[in-house]
Each structure stands twice: as structure tokens, then as C-alpha cells.
């Protein structure tokens, strides 16, 4: 492996570029690594983390889960289920369980999204009321 990040599997990028591509902070990416959500696919001779497209795709998948209130454990379980579904060697029972789990996460995400939309609508009502309250009063007649 050379210091430019070119590896056997193709192009690798440093954590800074991953942060730019995903909108996640360096700290969050490192935390997700510690929690087992993503593993850098390579390291430079100096030990710097290197990520490939698959690593970045995993981060992009879990990125919207945090604002919806999913825990790291729920994120990890989803990734594990998706890994089972992507593995052609998975047996039918594991695949069925994984597909069911992904369906449950999907339904849960839809429910959380609906809640978030209701909360957003209430927040928009509040800001509209406050904007109206701050508007200058019309001059008195006459």
C-alpha cells in the first residue's frame, strides 16, 4: 500500500475526505468505528485510516438514522441484517430473519419520520405566530 491511498481493491480515501463526502465529523466516524459500524478497509504505512466506497456507503446508510433517534445498537443490527442479505452464502433461515428485521426497521423509520413531520409542522406554526407577533403594527387610522 502506498501513501497516496491506492490499494488492491481500488481507490481509498482518508478520513477527511470521508467526512466531506458524508457530512459526518471525524469524531463521529471514529466513534462509529469504535462501535463496530464501519471498519476502515485499509491503513497507510503510517497507520492512517483509509476507506473505500463500500465503507462510505455504510456510513451514508446509518447517517440519517441518528436524527431519527436510532441507537448505535439498532444501527449495528440493521447493518448486520443487510450484510446477511448481501451474502450469497447466507442460508434461507438467516436470510428470512434478516429480511424481516430490515422490514421492521423500515416500518419503524417510517413511523419516526411521520412523528418528525408532525413536530416540524408544529414548529412551523410557532415560528409563523412569532413572525406575525414581531411584524410592525399598522398605523392608527386617521
C-alpha positions as YAML, in Angstrom:
chain: A
units: angstrom
residues:
- id: 1
  name: UNK
  ca: [0.00, 0.00, 0.00]
- id: 2
  name: UNK
  ca: [1.43, 3.39, -0.87]
- id: 3
  name: UNK
  ca: [0.92, 6.65, 0.99]
- id: 4
  name: UNK
  ca: [-1.45, 8.00, -1.66]
- id: 5
  name: UNK
  ca: [-4.20, 5.62, -0.61]
- id: 6
  name: UNK
  ca: [-4.20, 3.36, -3.65]
- id: 7
  name: UNK
  ca: [-4.82, -0.22, -2.66]
- id: 8
  name: UNK
  ca: [-5.52, -3.57, -4.22]
- id: 9
  name: UNK
  ca: [-9.29, -3.12, -4.02]
- id: 10
  name: UNK
  ca: [-9.21, 0.28, -5.69]
- id: 11
  name: UNK
  ca: [-9.30, 3.84, -4.54]
- id: 12
  name: UNK
  ca: [-9.10, 4.55, -0.84]
- id: 13
  name: UNK
  ca: [-9.58, 7.93, 0.83]
- id: 14
  name: UNK
  ca: [-8.50, 9.41, 4.14]
- id: 15
  name: UNK
  ca: [-10.94, 10.22, 6.92]
- id: 16
  name: UNK
  ca: [-11.01, 13.92, 5.98]
- id: 17
  name: UNK
  ca: [-12.41, 13.17, 2.54]
- id: 18
  name: UNK
  ca: [-14.89, 10.69, 4.06]
- id: 19
  name: UNK
  ca: [-16.06, 13.45, 6.41]
- id: 20
  name: UNK
  ca: [-16.57, 15.77, 3.43]
- id: 21
  name: UNK
  ca: [-18.40, 13.12, 1.41]
- id: 22
  name: UNK
  ca: [-20.71, 12.03, 4.23]
- id: 23
  name: UNK
  ca: [-21.21, 15.23, 6.21]
- id: 24
  name: UNK
  ca: [-20.10, 13.38, 9.35]
- id: 25
  name: UNK
  ca: [-17.39, 14.71, 11.63]
- id: 26
  name: UNK
  ca: [-14.03, 12.96, 12.05]
- id: 27
  name: UNK
  ca: [-15.06, 12.27, 15.63]
- id: 28
  name: UNK
  ca: [-18.35, 10.62, 14.61]
- id: 29
  name: UNK
  ca: [-16.61, 8.46, 12.02]
- id: 30
  name: UNK
  ca: [-14.06, 7.32, 14.61]
- id: 31
  name: UNK
  ca: [-16.87, 6.68, 17.11]
- id: 32
  name: UNK
  ca: [-18.77, 4.59, 14.56]
- id: 33
  name: UNK
  ca: [-15.57, 2.64, 14.01]
- id: 34
  name: UNK
  ca: [-15.20, 2.03, 17.76]
- id: 35
  name: UNK
  ca: [-18.82, 0.87, 17.89]
- id: 36
  name: UNK
  ca: [-18.29, -1.57, 15.02]
- id: 37
  name: UNK
  ca: [-20.47, 0.16, 12.42]
- id: 38
  name: UNK
  ca: [-17.64, 0.67, 9.95]
- id: 39
  name: UNK
  ca: [-14.10, -0.62, 9.69]
- id: 40
  name: UNK
  ca: [-11.57, 1.18, 7.53]
- id: 41
  name: UNK
  ca: [-10.73, -1.19, 4.72]
- id: 42
  name: UNK
  ca: [-7.03, -0.28, 4.85]
- id: 43
  name: UNK
  ca: [-4.40, 1.79, 6.59]
- id: 44
  name: UNK
  ca: [-1.38, 3.64, 5.31]
- id: 45
  name: UNK
  ca: [2.11, 2.60, 6.36]
- id: 46
  name: UNK
  ca: [1.84, 5.39, 8.95]
- id: 47
  name: UNK
  ca: [-1.39, 3.93, 10.35]
- id: 48
  name: UNK
  ca: [-3.86, 6.45, 8.92]
- id: 49
  name: UNK
  ca: [-7.35, 5.10, 8.25]
- id: 50
  name: UNK
  ca: [-8.33, 4.55, 4.62]
- id: 51
  name: UNK
  ca: [-11.87, 3.99, 3.43]
- id: 52
  name: UNK
  ca: [-13.26, 2.61, 0.18]
- id: 53
  name: UNK
  ca: [-16.64, 3.11, -1.49]
- id: 54
  name: UNK
  ca: [-18.26, 0.30, 0.50]
- id: 55
  name: UNK
  ca: [-17.13, 1.86, 3.79]
- id: 56
  name: UNK
  ca: [-18.52, 5.23, 2.72]
- id: 57
  name: UNK
  ca: [-21.80, 3.61, 1.64]
- id: 58
  name: UNK
  ca: [-22.19, 2.09, 5.14]
- id: 59
  name: UNK
  ca: [-21.70, 5.49, 6.72]
- id: 60
  name: UNK
  ca: [-24.20, 7.10, 4.35]
- id: 61
  name: UNK
  ca: [-26.71, 4.41, 5.26]
- id: 62
  name: UNK
  ca: [-26.53, 4.97, 9.01]
- id: 63
  name: UNK
  ca: [-26.11, 8.77, 8.83]
- id: 64
  name: UNK
  ca: [-29.87, 9.52, 8.70]
- id: 65
  name: UNK
  ca: [-30.63, 7.04, 11.48]
- id: 66
  name: UNK
  ca: [-29.23, 9.24, 14.26]
- id: 67
  name: UNK
  ca: [-31.62, 12.19, 13.70]
- id: 68
  name: UNK
  ca: [-34.49, 9.69, 13.72]
- id: 69
  name: UNK
  ca: [-33.41, 8.52, 17.17]
- id: 70
  name: UNK
  ca: [-31.99, 5.10, 16.33]
- id: 71
  name: UNK
  ca: [-29.37, 3.83, 18.75]
- id: 72
  name: UNK
  ca: [-25.94, 2.59, 17.72]
- id: 73
  name: UNK
  ca: [-27.09, -0.93, 18.59]
- id: 74
  name: UNK
  ca: [-30.06, -0.56, 16.23]
- id: 75
  name: UNK
  ca: [-27.75, 0.75, 13.51]
- id: 76
  name: UNK
  ca: [-25.39, -2.19, 14.02]
- id: 77
  name: UNK
  ca: [-28.25, -4.71, 13.89]
- id: 78
  name: UNK
  ca: [-29.51, -3.20, 10.63]
- id: 79
  name: UNK
  ca: [-26.05, -3.35, 9.06]
- id: 80
  name: UNK
  ca: [-25.69, -6.97, 10.16]
- id: 81
  name: UNK
  ca: [-29.03, -7.84, 8.57]
- id: 82
  name: UNK
  ca: [-28.07, -6.07, 5.36]
- id: 83
  name: UNK
  ca: [-24.76, -7.95, 5.34]
- id: 84
  name: UNK
  ca: [-26.68, -11.23, 5.58]
- id: 85
  name: UNK
  ca: [-28.90, -10.21, 2.67]
- id: 86
  name: UNK
  ca: [-25.86, -9.24, 0.58]
- id: 87
  name: UNK
  ca: [-24.07, -12.55, 1.26]
- id: 88
  name: UNK
  ca: [-24.96, -15.17, -1.37]
- id: 89
  name: UNK
  ca: [-23.77, -17.88, 1.06]
- id: 90
  name: UNK
  ca: [-26.40, -16.98, 3.69]
- id: 91
  name: UNK
  ca: [-28.79, -19.80, 4.45]
- id: 92
  name: UNK
  ca: [-32.51, -19.34, 3.89]
- id: 93
  name: UNK
  ca: [-33.36, -19.08, 7.59]
- id: 94
  name: UNK
  ca: [-30.85, -16.31, 8.25]
- id: 95
  name: UNK
  ca: [-31.90, -14.52, 5.09]
- id: 96
  name: UNK
  ca: [-35.58, -14.70, 6.09]
- id: 97
  name: UNK
  ca: [-34.81, -13.33, 9.58]
- id: 98
  name: UNK
  ca: [-32.64, -10.57, 8.11]
- id: 99
  name: UNK
  ca: [-35.33, -9.59, 5.61]
- id: 100
  name: UNK
  ca: [-37.90, -9.47, 8.42]
- id: 101
  name: UNK
  ca: [-35.60, -7.31, 10.53]
- id: 102
  name: UNK
  ca: [-34.96, -4.86, 7.69]
- id: 103
  name: UNK
  ca: [-38.72, -4.64, 7.17]
- id: 104
  name: UNK
  ca: [-39.21, -3.84, 10.86]
- id: 105
  name: UNK
  ca: [-36.56, -1.13, 10.74]
- id: 106
  name: UNK
  ca: [-38.20, 0.28, 7.62]
- id: 107
  name: UNK
  ca: [-41.61, 0.43, 9.35]
- id: 108
  name: UNK
  ca: [-40.02, 1.97, 12.44]
- id: 109
  name: UNK
  ca: [-38.23, 4.59, 10.33]
- id: 110
  name: UNK
  ca: [-41.49, 5.45, 8.56]
- id: 111
  name: UNK
  ca: [-43.21, 5.91, 11.94]
- id: 112
  name: UNK
  ca: [-40.37, 8.07, 13.27]
- id: 113
  name: UNK
  ca: [-40.40, 10.14, 10.09]
- id: 114
  name: UNK
  ca: [-44.15, 10.75, 10.46]
- id: 115
  name: UNK
  ca: [-43.58, 11.89, 14.05]
- id: 116
  name: UNK
  ca: [-40.82, 14.20, 12.90]
- id: 117
  name: UNK
  ca: [-43.08, 15.70, 10.23]
- id: 118
  name: UNK
  ca: [-45.76, 16.40, 12.86]
- id: 119
  name: UNK
  ca: [-43.17, 18.01, 15.11]
- id: 120
  name: UNK
  ca: [-41.87, 20.09, 12.21]
- id: 121
  name: UNK
  ca: [-45.40, 21.26, 11.38]
- id: 122
  name: UNK
  ca: [-45.90, 22.40, 15.00]
- id: 123
  name: UNK
  ca: [-42.55, 24.21, 14.94]
- id: 124
  name: UNK
  ca: [-43.55, 25.95, 11.71]
- id: 125
  name: UNK
  ca: [-46.82, 27.07, 13.34]
- id: 126
  name: UNK
  ca: [-44.85, 28.53, 16.23]
- id: 127
  name: UNK
  ca: [-42.40, 30.40, 14.02]
- id: 128
  name: UNK
  ca: [-45.26, 31.76, 11.88]
- id: 129
  name: UNK
  ca: [-47.01, 33.02, 15.02]
- id: 130
  name: UNK
  ca: [-43.82, 34.63, 16.29]
- id: 131
  name: UNK
  ca: [-43.13, 36.23, 12.90]
- id: 132
  name: UNK
  ca: [-46.66, 37.66, 12.95]
- id: 133
  name: UNK
  ca: [-46.21, 38.92, 16.51]
- id: 134
  name: UNK
  ca: [-42.98, 40.70, 15.55]
- id: 135
  name: UNK
  ca: [-44.49, 42.39, 12.48]
- id: 136
  name: UNK
  ca: [-44.95, 46.13, 12.87]
- id: 137
  name: UNK
  ca: [-48.42, 47.23, 13.80]
- id: 138
  name: UNK
  ca: [-50.34, 49.16, 11.17]
- id: 139
  name: UNK
  ca: [-50.54, 52.90, 11.81]
- id: 140
  name: UNK
  ca: [-53.63, 54.03, 13.66]
- id: 141
  name: UNK
  ca: [-56.43, 55.30, 11.44]
- id: 142
  name: UNK
  ca: [-56.75, 59.00, 10.87]
...
